[in-house]
XYZ file of C-alpha atoms in Angstrom:
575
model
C 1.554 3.638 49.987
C 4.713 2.141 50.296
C 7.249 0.075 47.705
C 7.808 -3.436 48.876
C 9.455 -6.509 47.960
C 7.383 -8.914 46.101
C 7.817 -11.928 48.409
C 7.778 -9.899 52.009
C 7.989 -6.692 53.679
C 11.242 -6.259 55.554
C 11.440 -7.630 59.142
C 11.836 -4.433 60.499
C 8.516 -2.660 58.800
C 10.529 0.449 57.186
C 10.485 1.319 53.869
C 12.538 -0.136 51.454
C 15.195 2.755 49.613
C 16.044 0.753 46.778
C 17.932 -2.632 46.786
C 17.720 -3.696 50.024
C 17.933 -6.626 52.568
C 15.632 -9.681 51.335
C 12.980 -10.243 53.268
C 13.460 -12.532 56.634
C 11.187 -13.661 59.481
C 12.358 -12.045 62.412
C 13.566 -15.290 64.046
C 14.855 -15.914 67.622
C 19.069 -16.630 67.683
C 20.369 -17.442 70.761
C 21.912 -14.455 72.625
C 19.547 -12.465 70.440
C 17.295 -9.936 72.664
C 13.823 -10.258 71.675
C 12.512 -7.397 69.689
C 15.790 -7.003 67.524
C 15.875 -8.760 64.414
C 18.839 -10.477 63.260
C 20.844 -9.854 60.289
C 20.767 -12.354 57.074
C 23.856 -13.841 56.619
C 22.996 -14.922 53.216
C 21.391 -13.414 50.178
C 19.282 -14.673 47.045
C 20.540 -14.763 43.876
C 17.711 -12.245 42.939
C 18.878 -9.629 45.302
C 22.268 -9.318 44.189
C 20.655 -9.330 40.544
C 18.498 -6.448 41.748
C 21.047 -4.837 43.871
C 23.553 -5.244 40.781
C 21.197 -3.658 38.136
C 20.215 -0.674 40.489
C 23.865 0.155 41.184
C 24.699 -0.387 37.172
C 21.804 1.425 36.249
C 23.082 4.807 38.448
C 26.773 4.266 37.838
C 25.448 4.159 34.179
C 24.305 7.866 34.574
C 27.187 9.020 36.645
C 29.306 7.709 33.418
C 27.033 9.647 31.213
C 27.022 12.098 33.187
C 30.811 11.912 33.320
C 30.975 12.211 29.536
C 29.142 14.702 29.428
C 31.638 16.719 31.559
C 34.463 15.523 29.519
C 32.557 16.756 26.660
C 31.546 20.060 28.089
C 35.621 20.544 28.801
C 36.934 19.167 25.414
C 34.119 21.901 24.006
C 35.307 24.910 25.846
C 38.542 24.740 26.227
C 40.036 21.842 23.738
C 42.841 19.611 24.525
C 45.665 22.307 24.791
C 47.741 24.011 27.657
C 44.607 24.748 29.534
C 43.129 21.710 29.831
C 46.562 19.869 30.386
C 47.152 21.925 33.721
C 43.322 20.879 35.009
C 43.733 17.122 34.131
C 47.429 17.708 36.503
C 45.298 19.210 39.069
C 42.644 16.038 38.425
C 45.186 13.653 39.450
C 44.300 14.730 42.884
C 40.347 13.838 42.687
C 41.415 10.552 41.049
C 43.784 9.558 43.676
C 41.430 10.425 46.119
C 38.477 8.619 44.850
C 40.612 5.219 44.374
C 42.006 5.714 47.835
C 38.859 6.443 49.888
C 36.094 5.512 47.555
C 36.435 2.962 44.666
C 39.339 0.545 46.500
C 41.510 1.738 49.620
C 38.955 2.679 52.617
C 36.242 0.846 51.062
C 38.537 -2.458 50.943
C 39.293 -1.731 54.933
C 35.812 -0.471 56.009
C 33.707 -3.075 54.218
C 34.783 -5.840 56.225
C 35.096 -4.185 59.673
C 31.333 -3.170 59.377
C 30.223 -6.792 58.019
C 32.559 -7.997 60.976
C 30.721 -5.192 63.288
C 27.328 -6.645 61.777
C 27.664 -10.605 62.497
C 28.968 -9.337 66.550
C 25.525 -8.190 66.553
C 23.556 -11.152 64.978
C 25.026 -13.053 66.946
C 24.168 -10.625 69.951
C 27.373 -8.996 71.044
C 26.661 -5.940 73.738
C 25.613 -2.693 72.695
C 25.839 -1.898 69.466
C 29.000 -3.135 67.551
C 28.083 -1.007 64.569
C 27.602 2.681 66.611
C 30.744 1.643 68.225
C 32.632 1.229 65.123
C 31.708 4.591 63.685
C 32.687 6.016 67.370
C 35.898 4.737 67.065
C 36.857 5.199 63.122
C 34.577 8.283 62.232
C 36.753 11.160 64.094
C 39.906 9.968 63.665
C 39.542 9.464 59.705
C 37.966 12.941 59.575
C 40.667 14.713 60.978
C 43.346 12.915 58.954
C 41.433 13.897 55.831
C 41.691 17.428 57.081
C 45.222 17.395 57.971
C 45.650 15.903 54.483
C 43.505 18.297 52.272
C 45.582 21.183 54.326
C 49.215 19.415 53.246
C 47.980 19.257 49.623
C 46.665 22.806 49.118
C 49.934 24.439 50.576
C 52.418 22.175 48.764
C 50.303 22.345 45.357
C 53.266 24.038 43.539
C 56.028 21.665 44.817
C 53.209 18.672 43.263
C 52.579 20.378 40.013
C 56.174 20.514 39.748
C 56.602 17.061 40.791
C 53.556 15.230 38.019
C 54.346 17.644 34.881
C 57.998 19.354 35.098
C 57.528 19.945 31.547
C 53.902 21.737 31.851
C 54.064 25.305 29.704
C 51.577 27.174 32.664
C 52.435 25.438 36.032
C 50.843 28.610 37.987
C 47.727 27.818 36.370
C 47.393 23.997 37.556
C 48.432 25.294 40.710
C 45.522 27.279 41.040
C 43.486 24.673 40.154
C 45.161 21.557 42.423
C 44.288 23.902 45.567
C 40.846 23.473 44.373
C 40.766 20.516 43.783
C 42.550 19.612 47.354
C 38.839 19.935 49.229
C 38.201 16.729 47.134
C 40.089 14.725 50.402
C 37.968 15.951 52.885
C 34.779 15.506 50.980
C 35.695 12.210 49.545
C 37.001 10.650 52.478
C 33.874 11.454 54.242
C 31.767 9.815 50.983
C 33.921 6.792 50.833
C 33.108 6.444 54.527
C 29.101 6.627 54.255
C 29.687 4.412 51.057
C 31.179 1.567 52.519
C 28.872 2.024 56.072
C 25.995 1.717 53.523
C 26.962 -1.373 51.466
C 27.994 -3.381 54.373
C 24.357 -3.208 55.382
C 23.618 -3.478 52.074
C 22.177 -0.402 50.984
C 23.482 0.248 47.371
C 21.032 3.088 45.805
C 22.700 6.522 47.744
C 26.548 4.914 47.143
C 25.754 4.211 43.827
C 24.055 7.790 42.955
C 27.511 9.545 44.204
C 28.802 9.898 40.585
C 25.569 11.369 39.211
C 26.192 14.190 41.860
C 29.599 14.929 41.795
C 29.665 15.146 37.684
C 26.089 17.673 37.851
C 28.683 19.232 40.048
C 31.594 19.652 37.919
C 29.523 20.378 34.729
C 27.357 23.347 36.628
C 30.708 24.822 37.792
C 32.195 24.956 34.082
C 29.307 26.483 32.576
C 28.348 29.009 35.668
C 31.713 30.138 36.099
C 33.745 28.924 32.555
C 32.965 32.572 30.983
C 34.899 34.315 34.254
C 37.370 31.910 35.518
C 38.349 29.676 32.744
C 39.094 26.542 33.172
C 39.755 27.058 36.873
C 35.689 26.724 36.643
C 36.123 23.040 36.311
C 38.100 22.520 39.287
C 35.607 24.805 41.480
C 33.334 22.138 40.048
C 34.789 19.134 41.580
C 34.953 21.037 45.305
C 31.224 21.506 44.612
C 30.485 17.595 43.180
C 33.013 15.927 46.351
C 29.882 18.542 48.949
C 27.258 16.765 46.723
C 28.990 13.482 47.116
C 28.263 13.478 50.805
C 25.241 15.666 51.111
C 23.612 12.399 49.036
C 24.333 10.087 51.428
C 24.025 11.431 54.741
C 19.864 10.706 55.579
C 20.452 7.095 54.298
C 23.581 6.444 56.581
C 21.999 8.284 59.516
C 18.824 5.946 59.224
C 20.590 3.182 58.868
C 22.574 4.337 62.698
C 19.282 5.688 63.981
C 16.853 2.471 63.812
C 19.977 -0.213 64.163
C 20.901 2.098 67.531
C 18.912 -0.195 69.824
C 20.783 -1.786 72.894
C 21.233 -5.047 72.978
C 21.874 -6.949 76.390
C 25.240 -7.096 77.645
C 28.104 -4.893 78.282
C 28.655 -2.686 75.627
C 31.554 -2.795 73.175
C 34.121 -0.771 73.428
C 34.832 1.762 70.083
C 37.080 -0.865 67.746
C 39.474 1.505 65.681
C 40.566 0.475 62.534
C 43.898 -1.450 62.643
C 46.704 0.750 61.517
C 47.984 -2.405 59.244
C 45.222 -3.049 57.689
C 44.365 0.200 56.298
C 48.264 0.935 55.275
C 48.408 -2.385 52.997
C 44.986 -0.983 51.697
C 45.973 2.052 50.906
C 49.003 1.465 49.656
C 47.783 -0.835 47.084
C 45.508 1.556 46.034
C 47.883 3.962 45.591
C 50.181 1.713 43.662
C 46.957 1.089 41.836
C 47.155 4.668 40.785
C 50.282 5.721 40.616
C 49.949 4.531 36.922
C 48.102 7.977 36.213
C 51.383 9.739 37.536
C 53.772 7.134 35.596
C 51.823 8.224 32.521
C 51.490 12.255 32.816
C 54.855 12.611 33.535
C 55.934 10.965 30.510
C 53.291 12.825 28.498
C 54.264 15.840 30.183
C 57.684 15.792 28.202
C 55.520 15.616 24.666
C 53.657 18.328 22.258
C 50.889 19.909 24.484
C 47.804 17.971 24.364
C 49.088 14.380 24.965
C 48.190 14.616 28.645
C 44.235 15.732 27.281
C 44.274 12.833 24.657
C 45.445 10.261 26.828
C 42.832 11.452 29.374
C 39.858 11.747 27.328
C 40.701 8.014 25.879
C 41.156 6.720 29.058
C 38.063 7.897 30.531
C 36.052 6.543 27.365
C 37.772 3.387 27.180
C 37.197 2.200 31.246
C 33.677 2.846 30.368
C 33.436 -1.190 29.971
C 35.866 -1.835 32.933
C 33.466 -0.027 35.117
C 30.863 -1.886 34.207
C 32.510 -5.018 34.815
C 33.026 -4.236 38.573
C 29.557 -3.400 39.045
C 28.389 -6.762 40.675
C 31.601 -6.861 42.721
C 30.501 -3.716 43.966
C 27.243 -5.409 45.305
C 29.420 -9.051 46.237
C 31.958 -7.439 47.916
C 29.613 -7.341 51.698
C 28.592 -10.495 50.569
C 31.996 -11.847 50.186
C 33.532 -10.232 53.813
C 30.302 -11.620 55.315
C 30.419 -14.903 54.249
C 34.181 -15.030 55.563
C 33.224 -13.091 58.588
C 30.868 -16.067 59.094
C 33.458 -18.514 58.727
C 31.926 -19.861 54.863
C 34.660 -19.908 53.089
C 33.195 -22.180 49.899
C 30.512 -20.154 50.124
C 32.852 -16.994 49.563
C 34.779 -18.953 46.678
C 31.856 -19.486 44.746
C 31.060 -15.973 44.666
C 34.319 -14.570 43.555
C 35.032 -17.384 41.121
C 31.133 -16.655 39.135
C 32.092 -12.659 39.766
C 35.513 -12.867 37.749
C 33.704 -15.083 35.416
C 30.718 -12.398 34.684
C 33.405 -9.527 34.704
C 35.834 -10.703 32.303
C 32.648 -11.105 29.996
C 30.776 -7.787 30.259
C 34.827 -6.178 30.345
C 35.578 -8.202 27.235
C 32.465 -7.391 25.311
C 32.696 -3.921 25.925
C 36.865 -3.858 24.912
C 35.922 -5.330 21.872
C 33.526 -2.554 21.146
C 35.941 -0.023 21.867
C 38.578 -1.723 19.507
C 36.086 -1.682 16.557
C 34.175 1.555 17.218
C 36.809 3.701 18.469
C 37.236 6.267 15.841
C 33.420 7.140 15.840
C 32.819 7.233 19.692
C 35.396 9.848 19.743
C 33.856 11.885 16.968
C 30.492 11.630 18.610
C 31.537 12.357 21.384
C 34.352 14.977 21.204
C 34.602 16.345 17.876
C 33.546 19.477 17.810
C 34.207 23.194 18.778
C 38.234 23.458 19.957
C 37.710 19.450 19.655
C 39.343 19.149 15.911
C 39.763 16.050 13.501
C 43.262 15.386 14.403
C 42.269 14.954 18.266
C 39.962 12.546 16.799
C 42.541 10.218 15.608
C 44.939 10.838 18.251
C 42.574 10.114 21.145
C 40.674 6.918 18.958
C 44.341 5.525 18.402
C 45.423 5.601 21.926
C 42.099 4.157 23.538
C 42.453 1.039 21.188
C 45.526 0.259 22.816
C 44.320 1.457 26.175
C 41.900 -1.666 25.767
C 44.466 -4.151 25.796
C 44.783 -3.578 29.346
C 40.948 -3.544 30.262
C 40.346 -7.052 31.502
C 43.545 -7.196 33.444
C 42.098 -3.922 35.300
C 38.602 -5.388 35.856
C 40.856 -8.744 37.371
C 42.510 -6.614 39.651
C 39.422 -4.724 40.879
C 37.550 -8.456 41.316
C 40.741 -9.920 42.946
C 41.876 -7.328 45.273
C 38.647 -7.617 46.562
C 39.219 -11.181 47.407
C 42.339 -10.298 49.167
C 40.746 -7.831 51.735
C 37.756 -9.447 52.235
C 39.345 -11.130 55.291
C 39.763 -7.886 57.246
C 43.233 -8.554 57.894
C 46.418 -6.751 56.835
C 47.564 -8.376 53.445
C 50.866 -7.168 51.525
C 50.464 -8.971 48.764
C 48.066 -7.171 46.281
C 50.271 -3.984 47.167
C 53.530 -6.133 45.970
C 51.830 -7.207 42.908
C 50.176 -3.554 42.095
C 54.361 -2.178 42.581
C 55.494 -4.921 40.110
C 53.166 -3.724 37.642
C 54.255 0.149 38.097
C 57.384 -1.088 37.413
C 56.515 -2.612 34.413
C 54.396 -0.048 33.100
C 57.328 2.646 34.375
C 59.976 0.519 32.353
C 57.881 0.504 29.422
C 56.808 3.552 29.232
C 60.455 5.426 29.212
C 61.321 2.395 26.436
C 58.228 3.574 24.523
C 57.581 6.945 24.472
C 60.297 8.337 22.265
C 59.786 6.248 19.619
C 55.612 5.604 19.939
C 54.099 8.481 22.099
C 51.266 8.467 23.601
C 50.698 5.006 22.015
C 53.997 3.799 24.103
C 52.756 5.250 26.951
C 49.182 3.640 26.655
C 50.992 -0.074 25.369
C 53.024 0.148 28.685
C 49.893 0.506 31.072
C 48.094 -1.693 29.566
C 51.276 -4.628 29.811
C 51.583 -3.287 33.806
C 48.273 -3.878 34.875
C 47.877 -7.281 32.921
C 50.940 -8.506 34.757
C 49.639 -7.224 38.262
C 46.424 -8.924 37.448
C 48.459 -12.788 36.582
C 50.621 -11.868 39.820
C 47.114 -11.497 41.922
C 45.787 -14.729 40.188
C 49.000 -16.525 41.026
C 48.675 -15.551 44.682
C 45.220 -16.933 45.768
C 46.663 -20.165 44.623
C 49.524 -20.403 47.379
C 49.178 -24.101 49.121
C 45.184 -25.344 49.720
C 43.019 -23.238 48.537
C 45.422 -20.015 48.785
C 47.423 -19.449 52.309
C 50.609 -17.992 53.044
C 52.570 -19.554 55.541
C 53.132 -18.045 58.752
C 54.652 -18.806 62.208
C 56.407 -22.022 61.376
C 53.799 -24.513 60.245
C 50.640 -22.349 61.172
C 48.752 -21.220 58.159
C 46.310 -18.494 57.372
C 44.385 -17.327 54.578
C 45.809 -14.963 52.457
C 42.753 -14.409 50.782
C 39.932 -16.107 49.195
C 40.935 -19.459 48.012
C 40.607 -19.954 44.019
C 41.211 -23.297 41.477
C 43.475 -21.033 39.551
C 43.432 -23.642 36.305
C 39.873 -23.481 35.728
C 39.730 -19.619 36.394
C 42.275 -19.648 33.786
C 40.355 -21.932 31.506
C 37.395 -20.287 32.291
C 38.951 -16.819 31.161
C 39.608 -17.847 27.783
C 36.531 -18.877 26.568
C 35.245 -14.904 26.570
C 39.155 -13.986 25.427
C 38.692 -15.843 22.305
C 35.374 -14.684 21.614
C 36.272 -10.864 21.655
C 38.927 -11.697 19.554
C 36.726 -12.176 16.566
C 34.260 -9.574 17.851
C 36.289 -6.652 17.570
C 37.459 -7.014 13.676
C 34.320 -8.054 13.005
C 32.829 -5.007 14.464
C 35.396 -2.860 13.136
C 34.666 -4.004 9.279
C 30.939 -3.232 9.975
C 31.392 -0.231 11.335
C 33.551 0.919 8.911
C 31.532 0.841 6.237
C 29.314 3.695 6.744
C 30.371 7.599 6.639
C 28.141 8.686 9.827
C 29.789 8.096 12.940
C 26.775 7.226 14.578
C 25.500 4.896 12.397
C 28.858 3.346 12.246
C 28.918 3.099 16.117
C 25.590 1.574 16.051
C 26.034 -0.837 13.538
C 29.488 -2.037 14.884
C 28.478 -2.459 18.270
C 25.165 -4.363 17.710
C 28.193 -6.656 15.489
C 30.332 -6.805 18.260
C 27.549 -7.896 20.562
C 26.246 -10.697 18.497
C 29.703 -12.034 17.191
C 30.531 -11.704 21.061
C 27.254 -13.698 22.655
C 27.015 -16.289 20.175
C 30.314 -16.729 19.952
C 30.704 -16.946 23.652
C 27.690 -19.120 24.169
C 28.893 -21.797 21.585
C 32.207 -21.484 23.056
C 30.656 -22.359 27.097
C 31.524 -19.179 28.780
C 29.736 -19.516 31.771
C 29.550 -15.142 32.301
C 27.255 -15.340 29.297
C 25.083 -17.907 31.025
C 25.069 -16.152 34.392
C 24.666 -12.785 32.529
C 21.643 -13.568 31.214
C 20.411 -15.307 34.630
C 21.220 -12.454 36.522
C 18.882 -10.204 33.818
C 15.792 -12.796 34.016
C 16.128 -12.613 37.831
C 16.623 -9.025 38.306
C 13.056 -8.243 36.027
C 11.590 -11.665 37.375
C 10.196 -9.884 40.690
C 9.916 -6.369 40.173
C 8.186 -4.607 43.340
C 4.821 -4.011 43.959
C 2.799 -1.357 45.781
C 0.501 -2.167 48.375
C -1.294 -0.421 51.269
C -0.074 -0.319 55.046
């Protein structure tokens, strides 16, 4: 018995392991040996629904999954010294999964292997694909060695460097060195990751989460009794193993049955171009560099601001997560298209993509805005967890969600920078404008607000880094940067930056009268959980009507996207 789609069985005859391919005849191409199926160039609106829901659906349990974590470490050891020195040793698991999971390699990989996969529609020799991996695979590997190495032996020189103020530096030594395996292990995830969504293959990369946070949340209860909270960083060397470990048989399937030789004179291994993935990286890790802006300022404050900042932060991107779910699955699409030359084709896509973003990120800001003093109580408030946490942490994710829809416009747009494949400064300049902005802020803020300074002057950096991206896809028709004299090229995907703009608003304006409607709702009852509830279901009513009346066109697509992923559910049927 075997799950298929409900239109066709894949061209190939395999099994299908989750969202996958749509179904297409195995057609002849010219310069296409017979026997080897080509790959579809473009995809239904129903698969990327599918695809979408599948990947939010998982990413919805790794955030769960997540809290619970957060919970389980709020719970054992509070938000004091001890949890301040782990959450400096986390900076180096959330650099790492920005630079070689979430953004950086993904942004570079992505379109190499949807460039590597049109060479071989369109019949280039060998196997573009293997010959990829041959020539990216080893090299990457061993820099994320040589860079896991670095990190462990100068962890006391980078503790010193984040928190200079920290009361037990040895402590989040201990714990960075730990934490340092993360490279290694999340390089080599961010790898199979973006190998798998480039052939579109979205149900292991998406399940990544879930294993790395069962990881961290054994760890803390196996080993919290005996080693603290050093338990929670032997946690996250545990989840990055799991990370990989869950997508290995995929990726090597996918390498296995594509492996077939094609006729012609086999490519040569294509390495990565070095300029490509420095502008990628280094965007990301301007992207993150805001984590560093803010512990070091919090560092210099009562113990605990690093731990309430943290915990509202992680609650708070909840909805910006979300939001970048069906980029996630348009991304491929997006490099593809371009790879094929479809440019329209690739506008369309991100311009209905920041559209359904900025909705699902705005509805769910708006929730946090109203509800934010009973999700924390829910979820934090209890054991070393006390009341005033509460109201420190609920304080400083309100204001954290100022910033959320200029963070889900970065994630959309960035994507539409490096979609070409090519090297593009441009998102990294606008990401290093905003750290400037938020680093500017921040020391302006912090003596006389806190933590809420701190959290004000993120949210104002990556709003402005966001309007600085929007700006630049609008550089001359449809988005180019000049070059050699009068010869232009793209410097990303082309937008109408007016009716983006326009189109932006419409949600804007309806989570404006969301949230305080939501908040008065909420507040009237005394349980926090029937206050959340109650506020929320507000928030989302105010929010969709609201919207709808208002023309926001993510509303419309929203719901599409929901009647087409549960239109054709699979069926089973015999071989």
């Amino acid at each position: 018995m075997t799950v298929t789609p409900s239109r066709a069985p894949r061209a190939d005859g395999d099994a299908d392991d989750g969202a996958v391919l749509p179904p297409a005849r195995p057609t002849a191409r010219a310069g296409t040996p017979s026997g080897v199926s080509p790959e579809p160039t473009q995809v239904s609106g129903g698969f990327l629904a599918r695809a979408a829901l599948v990947t939010a659906v998982l990413s919805v349990a790794g955030s769960l999954l997540g809290l619970v974590r957060d919970q389980a470490l709020a719970r054992l050891f509070g938000a004091g010294r001890d949890t301040d020195a782990f959450l400096v040793a986390w900076t180096v698991p959330e650099f790492a999964a920005t630079l070689l999971i979430e953004d950086g390699l993904a942004f570079a990989l992505i379109p190499a292997f949807s460039m590597a996969l049109a060479r071989r529609a369109r019949g280039a020799g060998g196997d573009p694909v293997r010959a990829l991996v041959a020539g990216t695979l080893p090299r990457l590997s061993l820099a994320f060695v040589a860079v896991g190495v670095l990190v462990a032996a100068l962890a006391p020189q980078l503790v010193g460097a984040l928190a200079p103020g920290l009361p037990d530096p040895g402590l989040a030594v201990d714990c960075t060195r730990l934490t340092a395996t993360c490279v290694v292990s999340f390089g080599l995830a961010g790898y199979c990751s973006a190998a798998l969504r480039a052939h579109r293959r979205f149900v292991a990369p998406a399940a990544i989460y879930v294993a790395y946070n069962t990881g961290i949340v054994t760890g803390m209860f196996v080993l919290g009794e005996r080693w603290g909270v050093r338990s929670a960083a032997a946690g996250v060397a545990v989840g990055g193993c799991l990370m990989v470990a869950v997508q290995l048989p995929s990726l090597w399937g996918q390498l296995r049955k594509r492996g077939a030789g094609t006729a012609g004179v086999a490519e040569e291994p294509r390495p990565l171009g070095g300029a490509v993935v420095a502008t990628v990286l280094l965007f990301a890790l301007c992207r993150q560099s805001q984590v560093l802006v803010e512990r070091f300022l919090a560092s210099q404050l009562p113990s605990g601001a690093i731990s309430h900042l943290n915990y509202a932060q992680k609650v708070a991107q909840m909805p910006m997560i979300l939001s970048l779910m069906v980029c996630t699955v348009t991304f491929p699409v997006v490099a593809r298209a371009l790879a094929d030359g479809d440019t329209e084709r690739a506008r369309d896509r991100v311009q209905r993509d920041l559209a359904l973003a900025a909705c699902v990120v705005l509805l769910g800001a708006a929730a946090v805005v109203a509800c934010a003093p009973q999700m924390i109580e829910l979820f934090f408030q209890r054991g070393a967890f006390t009341a005033r946490d509460t109201a420190a942490t609920a304080g400083v994710m309100r204001v954290y969600a100022l910033g959320l829809l200029g963070q889900t416009l970065v994630g959309v747009l960035a994507r539409s920078y490096f979609s070409t494949g090519r090297a593009s400064w441009y998102p990294a300049g606008a990401m290093a404008v905003g750290i400037v902005v938020t680093s500017w802020l921040g020391a302006l803020c912090v003596a006389p607000w806190g933590v809420y300074g701190i959290a004000a002057a993120n949210a104002a950096g990556i709003t402005v880094t966001a309007l600085v991206l929007l700006a630049g896809t609008a550089g001359g028709p449809g988005g180019t940067s000049p070059r050699r004299g009068a010869h232009r090229v793209p410097r990303g995907v082309p937008l109408h930056v007016p009716g983006v703009l326009a189109e932006l608003s419409r949600p804007v304006r309806a989570a404006l009268v969301a949230a305080p409607a939501g908040a008065f709702v909420g507040g009237r009852f005394g349980d926090p959980a029937a206050g959340l509830v109650a506020g929320t279901l507000t928030v989302t009513a105010v929010f969709v009507l609201l919207g709808w009346a208002l023309g926001a066109q993510g509303i419309a697509s929203a719901l599409r996207s929901v009647r087409s992923a549960t239109r054709r559910l699979p069926h089973v049927r015999s071989r």
